[in-house]
Structure formats: C-alpha cells, structure tokens
Coordinates of C-alpha atoms in Angstrom, one line a residue:
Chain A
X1106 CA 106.1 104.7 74.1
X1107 CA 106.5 103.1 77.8
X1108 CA 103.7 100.4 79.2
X1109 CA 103.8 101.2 82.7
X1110 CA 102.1 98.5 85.3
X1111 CA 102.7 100.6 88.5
X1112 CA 101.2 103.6 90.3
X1113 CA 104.6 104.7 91.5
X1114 CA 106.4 103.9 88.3
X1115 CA 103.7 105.6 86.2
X1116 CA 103.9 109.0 88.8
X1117 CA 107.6 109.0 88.7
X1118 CA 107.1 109.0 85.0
X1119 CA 104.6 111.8 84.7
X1120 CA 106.5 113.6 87.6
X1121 CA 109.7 113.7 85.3
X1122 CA 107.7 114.5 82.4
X1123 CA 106.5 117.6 84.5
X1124 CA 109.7 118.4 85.3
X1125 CA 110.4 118.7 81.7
X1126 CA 108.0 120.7 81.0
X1127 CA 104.9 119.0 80.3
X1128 CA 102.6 121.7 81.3
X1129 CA 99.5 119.5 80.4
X1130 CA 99.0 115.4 80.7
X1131 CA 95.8 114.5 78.8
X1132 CA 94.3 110.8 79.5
X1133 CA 92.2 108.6 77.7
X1134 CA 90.9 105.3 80.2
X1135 CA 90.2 102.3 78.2
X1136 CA 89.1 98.5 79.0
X1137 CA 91.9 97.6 75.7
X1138 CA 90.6 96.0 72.7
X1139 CA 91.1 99.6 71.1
X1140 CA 89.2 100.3 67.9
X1141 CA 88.7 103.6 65.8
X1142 CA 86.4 105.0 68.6
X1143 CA 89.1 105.3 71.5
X1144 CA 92.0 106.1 68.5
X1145 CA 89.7 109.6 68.3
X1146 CA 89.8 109.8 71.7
X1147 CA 93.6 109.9 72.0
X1148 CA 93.9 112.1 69.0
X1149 CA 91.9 114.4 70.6
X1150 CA 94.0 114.2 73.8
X1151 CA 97.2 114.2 71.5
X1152 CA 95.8 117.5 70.0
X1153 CA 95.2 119.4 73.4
X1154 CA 98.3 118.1 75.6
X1155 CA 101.7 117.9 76.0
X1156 CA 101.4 114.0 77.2
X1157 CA 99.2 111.6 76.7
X1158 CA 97.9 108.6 79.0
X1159 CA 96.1 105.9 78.2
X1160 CA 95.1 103.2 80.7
X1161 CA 94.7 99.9 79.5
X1162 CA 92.2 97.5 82.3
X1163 CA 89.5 95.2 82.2
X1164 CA 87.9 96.8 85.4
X1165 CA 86.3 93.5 87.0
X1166 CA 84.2 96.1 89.3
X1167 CA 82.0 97.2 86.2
X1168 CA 81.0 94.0 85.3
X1169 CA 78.0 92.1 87.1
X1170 CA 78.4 89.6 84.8
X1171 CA 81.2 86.8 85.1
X1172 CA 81.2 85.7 81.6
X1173 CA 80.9 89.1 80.2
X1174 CA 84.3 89.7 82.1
X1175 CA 85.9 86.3 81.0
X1176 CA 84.4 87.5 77.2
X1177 CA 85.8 90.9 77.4
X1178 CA 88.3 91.0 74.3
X1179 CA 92.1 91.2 75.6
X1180 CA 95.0 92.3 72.8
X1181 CA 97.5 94.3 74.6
X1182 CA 100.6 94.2 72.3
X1183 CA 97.9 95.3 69.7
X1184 CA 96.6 97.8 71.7
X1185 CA 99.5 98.9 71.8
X1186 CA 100.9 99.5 68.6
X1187 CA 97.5 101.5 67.7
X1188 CA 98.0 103.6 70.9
X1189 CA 101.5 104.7 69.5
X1190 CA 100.1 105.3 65.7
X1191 CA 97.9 108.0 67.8
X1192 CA 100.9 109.3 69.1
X1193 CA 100.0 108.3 72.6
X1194 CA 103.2 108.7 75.2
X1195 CA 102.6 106.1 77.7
X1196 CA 100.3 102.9 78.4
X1197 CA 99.0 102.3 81.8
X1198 CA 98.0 98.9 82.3
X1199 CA 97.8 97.3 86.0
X1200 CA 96.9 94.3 86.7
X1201 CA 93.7 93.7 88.9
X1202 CA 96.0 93.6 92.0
X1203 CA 97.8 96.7 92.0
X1204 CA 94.0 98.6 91.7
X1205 CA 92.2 96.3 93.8
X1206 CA 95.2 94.4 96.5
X1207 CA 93.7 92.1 99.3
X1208 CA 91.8 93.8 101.7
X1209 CA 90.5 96.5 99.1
X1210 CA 87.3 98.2 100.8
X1211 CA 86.3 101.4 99.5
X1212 CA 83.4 102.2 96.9
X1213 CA 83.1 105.7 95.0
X1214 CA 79.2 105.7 94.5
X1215 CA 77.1 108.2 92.5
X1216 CA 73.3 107.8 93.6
X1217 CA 70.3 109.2 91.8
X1218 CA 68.5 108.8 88.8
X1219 CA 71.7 109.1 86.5
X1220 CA 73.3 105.9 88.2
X1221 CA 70.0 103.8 88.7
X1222 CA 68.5 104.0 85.5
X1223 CA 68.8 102.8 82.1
X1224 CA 72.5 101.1 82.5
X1225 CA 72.3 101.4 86.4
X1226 CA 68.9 99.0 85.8
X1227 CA 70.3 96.8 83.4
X1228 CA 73.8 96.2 84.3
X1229 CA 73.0 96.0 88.1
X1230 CA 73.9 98.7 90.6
X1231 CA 77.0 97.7 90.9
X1232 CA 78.3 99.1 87.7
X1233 CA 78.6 102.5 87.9
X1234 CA 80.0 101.7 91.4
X1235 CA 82.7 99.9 89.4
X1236 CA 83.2 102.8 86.9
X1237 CA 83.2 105.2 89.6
X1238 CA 85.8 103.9 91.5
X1239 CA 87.9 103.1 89.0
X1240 CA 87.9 106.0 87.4
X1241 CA 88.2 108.3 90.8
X1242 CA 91.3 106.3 91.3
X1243 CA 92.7 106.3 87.4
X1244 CA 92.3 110.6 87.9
X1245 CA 94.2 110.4 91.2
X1246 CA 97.2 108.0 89.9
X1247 CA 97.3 110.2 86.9
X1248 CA 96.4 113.5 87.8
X1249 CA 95.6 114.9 84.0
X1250 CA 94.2 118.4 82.9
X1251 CA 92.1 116.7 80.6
X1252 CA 90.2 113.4 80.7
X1253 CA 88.4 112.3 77.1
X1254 CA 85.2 109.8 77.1
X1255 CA 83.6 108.8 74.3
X1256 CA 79.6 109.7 74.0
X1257 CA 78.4 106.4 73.1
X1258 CA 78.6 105.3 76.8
X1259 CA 76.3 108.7 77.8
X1260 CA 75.4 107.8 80.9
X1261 CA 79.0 106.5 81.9
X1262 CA 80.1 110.4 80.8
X1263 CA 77.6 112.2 82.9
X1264 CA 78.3 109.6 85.9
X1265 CA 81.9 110.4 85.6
X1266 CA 81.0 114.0 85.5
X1267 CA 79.4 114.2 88.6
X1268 CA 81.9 112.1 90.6
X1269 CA 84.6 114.4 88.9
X1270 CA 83.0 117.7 90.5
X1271 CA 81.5 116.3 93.8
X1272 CA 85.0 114.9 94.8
X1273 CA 86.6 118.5 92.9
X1274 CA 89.0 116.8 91.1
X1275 CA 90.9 119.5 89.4
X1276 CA 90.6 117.9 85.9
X1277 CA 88.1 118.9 82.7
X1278 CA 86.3 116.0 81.6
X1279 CA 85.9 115.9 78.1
X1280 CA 82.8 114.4 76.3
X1281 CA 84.4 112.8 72.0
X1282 CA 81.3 112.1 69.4
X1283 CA 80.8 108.4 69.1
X1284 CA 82.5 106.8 65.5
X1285 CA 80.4 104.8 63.7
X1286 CA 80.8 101.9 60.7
X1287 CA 79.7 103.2 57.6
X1288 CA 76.2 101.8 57.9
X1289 CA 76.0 103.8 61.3
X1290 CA 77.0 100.8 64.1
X1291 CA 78.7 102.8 66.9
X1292 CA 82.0 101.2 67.3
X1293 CA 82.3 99.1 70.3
X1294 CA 84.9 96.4 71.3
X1295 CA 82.4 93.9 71.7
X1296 CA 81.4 94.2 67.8
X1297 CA 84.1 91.9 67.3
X1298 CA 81.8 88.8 68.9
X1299 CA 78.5 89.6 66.5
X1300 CA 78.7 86.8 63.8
X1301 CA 78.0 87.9 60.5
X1302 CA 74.1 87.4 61.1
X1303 CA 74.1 89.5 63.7
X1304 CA 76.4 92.1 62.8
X1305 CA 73.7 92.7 59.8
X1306 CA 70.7 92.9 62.5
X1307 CA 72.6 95.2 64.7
X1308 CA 72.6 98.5 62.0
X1309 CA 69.0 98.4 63.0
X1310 CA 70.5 100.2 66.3
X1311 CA 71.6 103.2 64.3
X1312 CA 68.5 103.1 61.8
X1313 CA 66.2 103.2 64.8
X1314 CA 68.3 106.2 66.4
X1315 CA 68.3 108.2 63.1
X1316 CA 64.4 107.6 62.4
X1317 CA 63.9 109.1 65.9
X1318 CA 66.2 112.6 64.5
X1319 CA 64.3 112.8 61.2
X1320 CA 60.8 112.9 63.1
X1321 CA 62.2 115.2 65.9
X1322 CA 63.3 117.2 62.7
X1323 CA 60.0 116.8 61.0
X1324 CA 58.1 118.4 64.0
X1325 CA 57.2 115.3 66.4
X1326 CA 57.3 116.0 70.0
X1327 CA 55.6 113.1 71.3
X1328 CA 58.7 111.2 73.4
X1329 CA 56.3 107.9 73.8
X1330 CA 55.8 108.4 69.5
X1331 CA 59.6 108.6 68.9
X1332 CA 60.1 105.4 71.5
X1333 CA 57.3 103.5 69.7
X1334 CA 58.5 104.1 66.0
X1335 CA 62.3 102.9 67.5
X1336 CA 61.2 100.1 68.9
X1337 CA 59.2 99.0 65.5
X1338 CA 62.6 99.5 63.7
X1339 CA 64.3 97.2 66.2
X1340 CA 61.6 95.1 65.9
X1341 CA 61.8 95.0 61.6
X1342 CA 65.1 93.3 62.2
X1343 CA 64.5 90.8 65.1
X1344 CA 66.4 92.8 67.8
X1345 CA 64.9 93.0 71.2
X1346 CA 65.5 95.8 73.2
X1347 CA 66.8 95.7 76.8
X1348 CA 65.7 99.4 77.2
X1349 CA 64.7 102.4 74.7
X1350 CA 64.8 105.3 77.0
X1351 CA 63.7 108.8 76.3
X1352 CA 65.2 111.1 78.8
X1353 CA 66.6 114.7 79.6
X1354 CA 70.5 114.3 79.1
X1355 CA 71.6 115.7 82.6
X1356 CA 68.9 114.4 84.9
X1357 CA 68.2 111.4 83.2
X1358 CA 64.5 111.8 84.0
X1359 CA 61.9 110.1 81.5
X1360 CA 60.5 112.9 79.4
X1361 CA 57.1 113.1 77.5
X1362 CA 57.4 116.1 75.2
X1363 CA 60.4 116.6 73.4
X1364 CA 60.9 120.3 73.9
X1365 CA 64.5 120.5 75.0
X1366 CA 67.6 118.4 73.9
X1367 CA 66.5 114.6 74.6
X1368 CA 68.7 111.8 75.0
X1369 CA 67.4 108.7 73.0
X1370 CA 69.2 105.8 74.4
X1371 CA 69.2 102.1 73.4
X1372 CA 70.4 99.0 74.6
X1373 CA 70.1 95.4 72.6
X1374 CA 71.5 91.7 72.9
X1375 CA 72.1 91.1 69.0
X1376 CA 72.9 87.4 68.9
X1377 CA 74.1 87.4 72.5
X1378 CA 76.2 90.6 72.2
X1379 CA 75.0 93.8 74.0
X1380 CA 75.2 96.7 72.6
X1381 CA 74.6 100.2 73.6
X1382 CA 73.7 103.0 71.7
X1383 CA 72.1 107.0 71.7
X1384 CA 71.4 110.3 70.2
X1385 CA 70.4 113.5 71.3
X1386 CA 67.3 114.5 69.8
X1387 CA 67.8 118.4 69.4
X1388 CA 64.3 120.8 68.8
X1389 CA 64.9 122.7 66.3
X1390 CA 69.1 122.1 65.9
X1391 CA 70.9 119.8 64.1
X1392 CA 71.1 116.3 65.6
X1393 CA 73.9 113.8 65.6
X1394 CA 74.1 110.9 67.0
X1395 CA 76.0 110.3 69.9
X1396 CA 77.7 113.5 69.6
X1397 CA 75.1 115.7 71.0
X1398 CA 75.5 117.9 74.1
Chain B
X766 CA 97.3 133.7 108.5
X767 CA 94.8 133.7 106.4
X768 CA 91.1 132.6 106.3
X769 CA 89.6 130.9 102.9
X770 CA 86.1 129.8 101.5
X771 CA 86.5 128.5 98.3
X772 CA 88.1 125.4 96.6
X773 CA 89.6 127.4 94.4
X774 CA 90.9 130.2 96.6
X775 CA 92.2 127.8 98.3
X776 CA 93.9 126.1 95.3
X777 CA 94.9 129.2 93.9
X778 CA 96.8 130.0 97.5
X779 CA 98.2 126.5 97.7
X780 CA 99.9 126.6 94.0
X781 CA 101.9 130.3 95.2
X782 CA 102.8 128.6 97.7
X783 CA 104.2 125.5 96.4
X784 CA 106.1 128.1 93.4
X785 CA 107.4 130.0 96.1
X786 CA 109.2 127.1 97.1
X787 CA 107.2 125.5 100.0
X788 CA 107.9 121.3 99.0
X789 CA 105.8 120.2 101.7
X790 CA 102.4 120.7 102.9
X791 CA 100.9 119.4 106.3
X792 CA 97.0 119.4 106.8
X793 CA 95.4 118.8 110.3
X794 CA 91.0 118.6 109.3
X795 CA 89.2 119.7 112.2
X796 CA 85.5 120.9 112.9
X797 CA 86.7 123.4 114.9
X798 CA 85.9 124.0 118.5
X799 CA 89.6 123.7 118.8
X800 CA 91.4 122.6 121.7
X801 CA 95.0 121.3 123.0
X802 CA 94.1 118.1 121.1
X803 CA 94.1 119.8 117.7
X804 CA 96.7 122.1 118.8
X805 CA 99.1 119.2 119.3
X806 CA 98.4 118.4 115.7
X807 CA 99.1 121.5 113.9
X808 CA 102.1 121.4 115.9
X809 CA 103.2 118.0 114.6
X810 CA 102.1 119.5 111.3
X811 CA 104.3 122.6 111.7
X812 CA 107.8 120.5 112.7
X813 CA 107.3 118.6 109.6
X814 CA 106.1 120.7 106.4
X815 CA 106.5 123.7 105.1
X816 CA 103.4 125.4 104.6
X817 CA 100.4 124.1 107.1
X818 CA 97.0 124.0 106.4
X819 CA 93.9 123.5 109.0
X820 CA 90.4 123.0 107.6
X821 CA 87.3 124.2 110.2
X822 CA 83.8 122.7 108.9
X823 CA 81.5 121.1 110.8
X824 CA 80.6 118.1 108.3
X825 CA 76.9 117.4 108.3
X826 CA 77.2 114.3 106.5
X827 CA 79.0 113.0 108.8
X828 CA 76.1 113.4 111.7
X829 CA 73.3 110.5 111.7
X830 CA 71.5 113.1 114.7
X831 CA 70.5 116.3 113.7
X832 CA 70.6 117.4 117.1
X833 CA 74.1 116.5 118.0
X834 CA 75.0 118.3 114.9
X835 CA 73.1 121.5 116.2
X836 CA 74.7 121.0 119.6
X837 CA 77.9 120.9 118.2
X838 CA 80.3 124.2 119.1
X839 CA 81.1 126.9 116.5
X840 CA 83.7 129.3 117.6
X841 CA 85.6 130.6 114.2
X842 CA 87.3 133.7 115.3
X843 CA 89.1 132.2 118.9
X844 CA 89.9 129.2 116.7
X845 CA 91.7 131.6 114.5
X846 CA 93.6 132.7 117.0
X847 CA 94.4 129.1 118.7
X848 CA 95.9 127.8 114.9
X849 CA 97.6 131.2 114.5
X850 CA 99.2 130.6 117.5
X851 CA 100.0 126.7 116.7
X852 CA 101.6 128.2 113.9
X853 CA 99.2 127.5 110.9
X854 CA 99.7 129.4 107.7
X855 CA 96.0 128.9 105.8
X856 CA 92.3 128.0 107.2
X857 CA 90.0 126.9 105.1
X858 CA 86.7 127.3 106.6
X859 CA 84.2 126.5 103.5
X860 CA 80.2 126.6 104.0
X861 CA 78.7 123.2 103.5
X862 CA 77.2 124.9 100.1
X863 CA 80.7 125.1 98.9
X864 CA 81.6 121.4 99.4
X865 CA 78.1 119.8 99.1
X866 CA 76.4 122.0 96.1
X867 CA 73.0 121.4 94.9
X868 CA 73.1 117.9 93.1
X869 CA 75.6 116.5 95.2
X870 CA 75.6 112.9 95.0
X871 CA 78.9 111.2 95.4
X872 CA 79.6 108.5 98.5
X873 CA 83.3 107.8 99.2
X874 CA 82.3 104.8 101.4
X875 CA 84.5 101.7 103.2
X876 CA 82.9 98.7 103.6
X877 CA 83.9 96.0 106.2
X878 CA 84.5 95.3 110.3
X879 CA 86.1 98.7 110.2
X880 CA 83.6 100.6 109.3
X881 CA 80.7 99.1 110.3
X882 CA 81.3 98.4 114.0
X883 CA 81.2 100.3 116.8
X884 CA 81.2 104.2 116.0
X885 CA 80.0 102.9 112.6
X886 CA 77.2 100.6 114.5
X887 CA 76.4 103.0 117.3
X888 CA 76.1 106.6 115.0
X889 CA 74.9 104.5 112.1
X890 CA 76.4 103.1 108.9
X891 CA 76.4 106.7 107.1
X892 CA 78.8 108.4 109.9
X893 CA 82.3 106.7 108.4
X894 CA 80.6 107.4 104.7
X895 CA 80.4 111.0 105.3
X896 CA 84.0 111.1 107.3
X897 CA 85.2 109.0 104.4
X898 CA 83.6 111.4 101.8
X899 CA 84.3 115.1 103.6
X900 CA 88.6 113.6 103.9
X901 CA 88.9 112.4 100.3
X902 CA 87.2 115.6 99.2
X903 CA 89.5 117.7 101.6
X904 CA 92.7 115.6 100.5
X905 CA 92.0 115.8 97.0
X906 CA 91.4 119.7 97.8
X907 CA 94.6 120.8 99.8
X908 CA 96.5 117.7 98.2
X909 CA 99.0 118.1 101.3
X910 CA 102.4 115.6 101.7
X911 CA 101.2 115.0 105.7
X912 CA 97.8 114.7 107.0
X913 CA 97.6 114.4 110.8
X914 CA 94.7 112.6 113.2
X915 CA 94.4 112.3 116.4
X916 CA 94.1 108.8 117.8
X917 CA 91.3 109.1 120.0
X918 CA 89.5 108.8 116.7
X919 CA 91.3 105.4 116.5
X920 CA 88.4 103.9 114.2
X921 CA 88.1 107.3 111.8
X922 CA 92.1 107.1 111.7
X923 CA 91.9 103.0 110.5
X924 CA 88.9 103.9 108.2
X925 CA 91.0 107.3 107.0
X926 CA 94.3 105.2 106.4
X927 CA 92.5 102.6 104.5
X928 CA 90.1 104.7 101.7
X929 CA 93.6 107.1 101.5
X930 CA 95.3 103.5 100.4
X931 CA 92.3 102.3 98.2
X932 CA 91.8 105.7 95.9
X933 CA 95.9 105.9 96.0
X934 CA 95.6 109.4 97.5
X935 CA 99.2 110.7 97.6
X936 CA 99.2 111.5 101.4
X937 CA 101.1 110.3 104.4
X938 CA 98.4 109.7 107.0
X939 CA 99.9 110.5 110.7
X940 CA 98.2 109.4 113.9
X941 CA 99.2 111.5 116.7
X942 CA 98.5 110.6 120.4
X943 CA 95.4 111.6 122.3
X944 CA 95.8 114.7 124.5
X945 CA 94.2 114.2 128.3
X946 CA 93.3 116.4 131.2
X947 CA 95.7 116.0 134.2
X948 CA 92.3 113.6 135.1
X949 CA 93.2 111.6 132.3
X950 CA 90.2 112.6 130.3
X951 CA 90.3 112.8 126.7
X952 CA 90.3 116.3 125.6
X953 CA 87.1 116.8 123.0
X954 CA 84.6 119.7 121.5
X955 CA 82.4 118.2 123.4
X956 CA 84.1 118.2 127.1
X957 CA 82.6 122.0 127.1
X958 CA 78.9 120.5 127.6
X959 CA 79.8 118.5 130.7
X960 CA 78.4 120.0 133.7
X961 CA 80.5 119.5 136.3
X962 CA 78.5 116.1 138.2
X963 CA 79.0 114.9 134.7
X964 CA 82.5 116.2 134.6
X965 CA 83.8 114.2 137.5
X966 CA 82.2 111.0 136.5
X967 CA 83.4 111.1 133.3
X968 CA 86.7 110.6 134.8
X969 CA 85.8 107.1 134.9
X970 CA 86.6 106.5 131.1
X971 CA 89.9 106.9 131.3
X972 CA 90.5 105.0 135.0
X973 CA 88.9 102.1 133.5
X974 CA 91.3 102.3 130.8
X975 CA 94.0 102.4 132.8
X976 CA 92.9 99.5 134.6
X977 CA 92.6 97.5 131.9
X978 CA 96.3 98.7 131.4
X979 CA 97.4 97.6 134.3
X980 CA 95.1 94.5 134.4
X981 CA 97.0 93.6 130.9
X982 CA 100.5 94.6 132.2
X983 CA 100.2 91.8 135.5
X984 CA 99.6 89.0 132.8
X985 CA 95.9 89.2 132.1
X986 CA 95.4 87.6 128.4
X987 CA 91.6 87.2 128.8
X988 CA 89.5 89.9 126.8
X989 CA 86.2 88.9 128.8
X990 CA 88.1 89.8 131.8
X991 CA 89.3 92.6 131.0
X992 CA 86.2 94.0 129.6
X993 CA 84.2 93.2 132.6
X994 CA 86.6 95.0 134.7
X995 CA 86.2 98.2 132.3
X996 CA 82.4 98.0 132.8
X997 CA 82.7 97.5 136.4
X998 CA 84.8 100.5 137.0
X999 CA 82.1 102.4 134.8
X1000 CA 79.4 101.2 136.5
X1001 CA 81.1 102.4 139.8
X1002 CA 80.8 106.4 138.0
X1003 CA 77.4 105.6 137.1
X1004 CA 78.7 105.9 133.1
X1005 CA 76.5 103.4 131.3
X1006 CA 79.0 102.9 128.3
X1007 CA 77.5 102.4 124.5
X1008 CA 80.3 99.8 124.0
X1009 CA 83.4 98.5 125.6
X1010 CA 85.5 96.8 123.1
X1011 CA 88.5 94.8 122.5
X1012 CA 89.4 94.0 119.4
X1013 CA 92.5 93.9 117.1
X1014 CA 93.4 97.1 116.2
X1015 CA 94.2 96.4 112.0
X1016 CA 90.8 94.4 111.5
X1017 CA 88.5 95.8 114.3
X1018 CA 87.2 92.1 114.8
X1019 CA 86.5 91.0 118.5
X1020 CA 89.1 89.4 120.1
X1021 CA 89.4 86.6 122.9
X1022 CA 92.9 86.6 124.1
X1023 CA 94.6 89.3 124.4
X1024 CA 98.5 87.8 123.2
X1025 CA 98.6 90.8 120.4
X1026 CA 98.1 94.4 121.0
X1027 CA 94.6 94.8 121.3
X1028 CA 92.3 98.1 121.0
X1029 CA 90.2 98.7 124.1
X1030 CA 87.4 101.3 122.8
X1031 CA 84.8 102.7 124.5
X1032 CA 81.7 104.7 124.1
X1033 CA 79.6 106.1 126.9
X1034 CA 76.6 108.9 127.5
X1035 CA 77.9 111.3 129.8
X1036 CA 75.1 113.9 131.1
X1037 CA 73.7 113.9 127.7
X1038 CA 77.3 114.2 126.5
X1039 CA 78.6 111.2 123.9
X1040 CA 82.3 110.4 124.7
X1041 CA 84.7 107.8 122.9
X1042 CA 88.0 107.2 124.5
X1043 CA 90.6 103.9 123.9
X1044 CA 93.7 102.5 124.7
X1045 CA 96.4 100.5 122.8
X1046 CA 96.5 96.9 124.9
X1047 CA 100.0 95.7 124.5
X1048 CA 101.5 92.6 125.8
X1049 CA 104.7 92.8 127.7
X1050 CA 105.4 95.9 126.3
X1051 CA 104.3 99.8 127.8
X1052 CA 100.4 100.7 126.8
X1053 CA 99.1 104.6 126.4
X1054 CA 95.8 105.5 125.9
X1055 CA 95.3 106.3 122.6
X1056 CA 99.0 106.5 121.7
X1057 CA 99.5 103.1 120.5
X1058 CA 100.6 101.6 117.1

C-alpha cells in the first residue's frame, strides 16, 4: 500500500492502475484517526472495486472552530496500518497546501434547508461549505465509480449528494450503516477525548435514539412526542442537547406527524466532546439506527 | 456533426470516441449567437485535439437582468452550420432543465478582486458564480484536454483559470485573442442590436484603446492619465462607459503606474447595447487589444 501526498502522483498512480485494468476505483474520504466505522467503509469499497482510495485530511475548511481543528486526533502511520488490514490500495494524504495553495479562492456551496439546518446551524455556515469543497475536489483528483460515507454524519451524506448530481460528477455515492460500541455509541474519532465519565453519559445518545424506534414501532406519530421523550432521556443522564431534530430525510424540513421515514437526529457536548448522532424512524418497517434510507 | 441534449448522451458519445482512439478533446463553451469570434476558437480547438466539442446554452444563472437574458440571440440551426463549418465534431445544446433540474442548489463561486470587480460589480456578484458554476459543470461534463476563451472576456478567462486550478479540474484553459471588425470593434452576440448611430459610435471603444496604446508606447506610466484619455475619447462618441479600468491583469487590483503590463477594461451602454472591450498595456514591449498575456 502507497501513501501518496500529490494530485499528480496520486493520478499517475490511478492512471497506471487503469491501464492495468482496474475497471473500477472505489474511495473512502476520511479526516484519519480511523476506527471500526470507516474500516466498514473500506471493506465495503474493497468488496465492490478493483482499487481502493482512501484520503487521509484534517480538512481546516469544515471546521469553524480553531481548537476543534488543533483537537482533531492525528495518527497517520496508524491509520495506516488499519487502512492496509482492510485491504485498502492506496492512502491519499495532502497536506493543507497542496488542497488549499496561496491564493485559493473558490467555494463549492450547497444552499437550502439541507445545508442550513441542524449541522449547518450549529457548526456555522461555513461547514458544509468546507465539506463541499473538499469533497468536489477529493471526486475530481480521484475520479472513483464509487464513493462510500458513513450514515452517522446524515446530513454531510445528503449534502454530498446533492453537490455530486448538481455538478454531474459521474460517480455513485454510497450511503454505509453507522457502527456502534456494544452499548450502542456510534463510533466517532472524537470518542477517543470523552473521559471515562463522560464516555458512560454519552450511551444516553443511542438510548434516546432507540426509545424514539420503539414508540414509532408502538404506534406514536406525534414527532414533538418522540423529540420530548428523547430529550428526557438525554436529560436522565446530564447530557444537553445542541439540537434534537425531527425531520424528513431528503428535505430536511421539520416534521410533525411521523407518517413517512423520519430522520431523528441529535447532537450533544458530553464533557466538552460533541457528538452527533441519528436514526430513521420508519412507520410501519423496521428501524435501525443510522442505517436507515 | 452531431447535435446532443443530455449529459449522458453526451457522455455516452464522448467515451466512443475516446475508445475509438481520439486522445484529445478540445471544448470551446458558447451561448451561441456565434460569430467570427467563436469561430476562431473552434478553430484553435480543431488544430490542437482530436475530437472537438462546442456547447450552445444560454446560461440563465449567469444573467443578474432578466431582460438582457430575454434580449439575448437564439439562432441554433445557422450556428450549426457556422461550427460545422469551423470543423466541430459534437454540440451539445442542453435545455436549462437538463443542467439546472428541480432542486438544484449547488454554487461554484470565486471569491476575491477577481470576481468581484468590475463585470462582477457592474452585473452583480452572482454573474461570475453562475459563469463559475455553468464551466465547472460543463468541464466536469465533456472532461475535454483543451478548453478555449476568448479574451475579450478577460475577467471570465482570470476567474475561469482560477476555479479550473482550485477544484483541480484536469483542463488546459486557452485564451485566444479577441476577433475585431476592420473598425476595431470587438466582435460580440450583441453587436447585432446596434443600430447603426450606435454602430458608428461604438467605434470609440476600441480607438480609445488604442490610444491608451499608443499613449503607453511614447512612455506614459501614469494610469490616471491614461484613463482620462480613454474617457475623453469616449466622451468625444457620446459613449458614457460603466467603467474604464486599469489594473493588473493577475490580481484585478487598481493600479497607479503603469511599469507592468496592465489591463485597460472597459464597459460602456451603447444604444441600449452593454459592451466590454480591453487591451493588454505593456511597457516597452507591443500591446493588442485583448491579445495580451
């Protein structure tokens, strides 16, 4: 397995892999500090394609935050040895300068309810300018059939959808159920910061989302019902929500009955660690969290 | 030659070309209402690529005045014939429903002097957003080695060449020098709706350019100087310009002293008719309008 940190080295690569026959090039982007969630991701991509890409970068462009940047866990040579146990072919990772040089001036920007909400709100506008771009120009450099995303970042997924067909970029994204701890936390890099305290508090995340099935399941259809008996399980355990949003999964628009699939969403700071977190809610189905859709 | 709608039609044309053997692909984007200017493109275009595509749509996004767009000429079939004859191999003509579908919401947009200045300040800040968006979606569609621009478009071409750097587009960008009436007048769609009275004085766009020329070539460094000359030769016509600008030709900041080649861009209402013309301001070398750099 190659770690590439150029645009041109990483085409010539995938232009001689093409040239070899790779008739497919599946990629998995990732900010590093890979856990068991993005591993699926690029065993799913191993599954499907001839050659698989993962990108390794702390995108600065996604992050309003200065110190959640500086925070943002780094391990490459790690990284790295998990990428290959998936059977990943070759690492990406640039550094800032080679996405962003001096003089960089161009946004990719998705407007509307599915940007400005929920994470759009929370993580200022900014943000899914940041994933946007980033990810517009990842596709481009890479050029894959298939791209995989994990579903615990929802609203990141159906961003990058939308960018992906209003530019036509010729690749099929591909939406990978969220993996979870065994007491149901969704696996996220920054789980490594919650101090044993915290980390106990945060399964209320998961409890909350799987209260909100079982009454879906049971017959509720109240969406401000589901949202209150969430919040009271947050609650239980000290967490504080940033958001606990009730909305139709494409649109993103606040719903009141639940009478199609509804995506429950939460976000928490859990002893100064946000954390992000949804289901779909399906009438009548079988429910999963962060696997829906 | 043939004439295609769709994205995919056109993919589908683009990849039996490409296995037939054709290594390089030149693309010349137009809104049609072709003329000798476009023509000299495509000809560029057809020296140096194997297969060449022209696209034909009139880009609403780009248009801050619904009326300008309205007033802007449609003439498919002679256009046809003109890139036939230029020796053009596809046309993609797509409706705006096949690049801007329902739910369209994606913004390729640069930010900065470039942009934001002149054409960007005088058609408002959404015109070089929807040139920037309609190019990277054509680009990313036709994927061609060559794209060619004319540079009487000298801002589009800067703002072009730097989003096709930022997203890493894999795509020469080629500006070709502006084609002129024996008058010196810029060739454009929009010469057609010049009476005559408006005709003749619009001669005075490119004379004052060519003043400034000359005014350049005996030693004048000052930009104020020059620029009053410019006006004064404009006001002689009666042509009340938008702007007259000098300004360095990378950045599109204002300069002072003219002791590096400078852009001298104008804008001017013509009968009702909107006009951009400029010239490449070099010192102690030879100047052409709008065939510098």
């Amino acid at each position: 397995m190659r770690i590439i940190r150029t645009v041109s080295a990483l085409r010539e690569a995938l232009g001689r892999a093409r040239s070899g026959g790779a008739a497919s090039v599946g990629f998995v982007p990732t900010m590093g500090a890979l856990h068991e969630g993005h591993l699926s991701l690029m065993r799913a991509a191993r599954e499907e394609n001839d050659l698989v890409v993962v990108s390794i970068f702390v995108n600065p462009k996604q992050f309003e935050e200065a110190a959640d940047l500086a925070a943002y866990p780094r391990q490459e040579r790690h990284d790295a040895e998990l990428a290959a146990s998936a059977g990943v072919d070759l690492i990406f990772a640039p550094d800032a300068d080679e996405l962003y040089p001096a003089g960089f001036a161009t946004t990719v920007s998705v407007s509307g309810t599915i940007a400005e909400t929920l994470e759009g709100a929370a993580r200022g506008t900014g943000h899914f300018d940041g994933v946007a771009t980033v990810v517009a120009k990842l596709l481009i450099a890479v050029m894959p059939e298939n791209a995989y995303f994990g579903r615990k970042d929802a609203q990141q997924l159906v961003v990058v959808r939308r960018m992906v067909a209003d530019l036509g970029l010729p690749v099929r994204i591909v939406g990978c159920p969220t993996e979870r701890e065994p007491d149901g936390l969704a696996l996220s890099s920054r789980n490594v910061r919650l101090d044993g305290e915290a980390r106990a508090r945060a399964a209320a995340i998961p409890r909350a989302l799987a209260l909100a099935e079982s009454l879906v399941a049971d017959g509720e259809r109240s969406a401000d019902v589901v949202g209150r008996a969430v919040a009271e399980t947050l609650a239980e355990s000290g967490v504080e929500p940033e958001y606990i949003a009730l909305v139709d999964p494409v649109g993103f628009e606040t719903v009141e009955n639940i009478d199609q699939p509804v995506l429950c969403a939460v976000a928490a700071r859990v002893g100064g660690v946000r954390l992000i977190d949804n289901t779909t809610l399906s009438v009548g189905g079988t429910t999963a969290r962060g696997a829906g859709e």
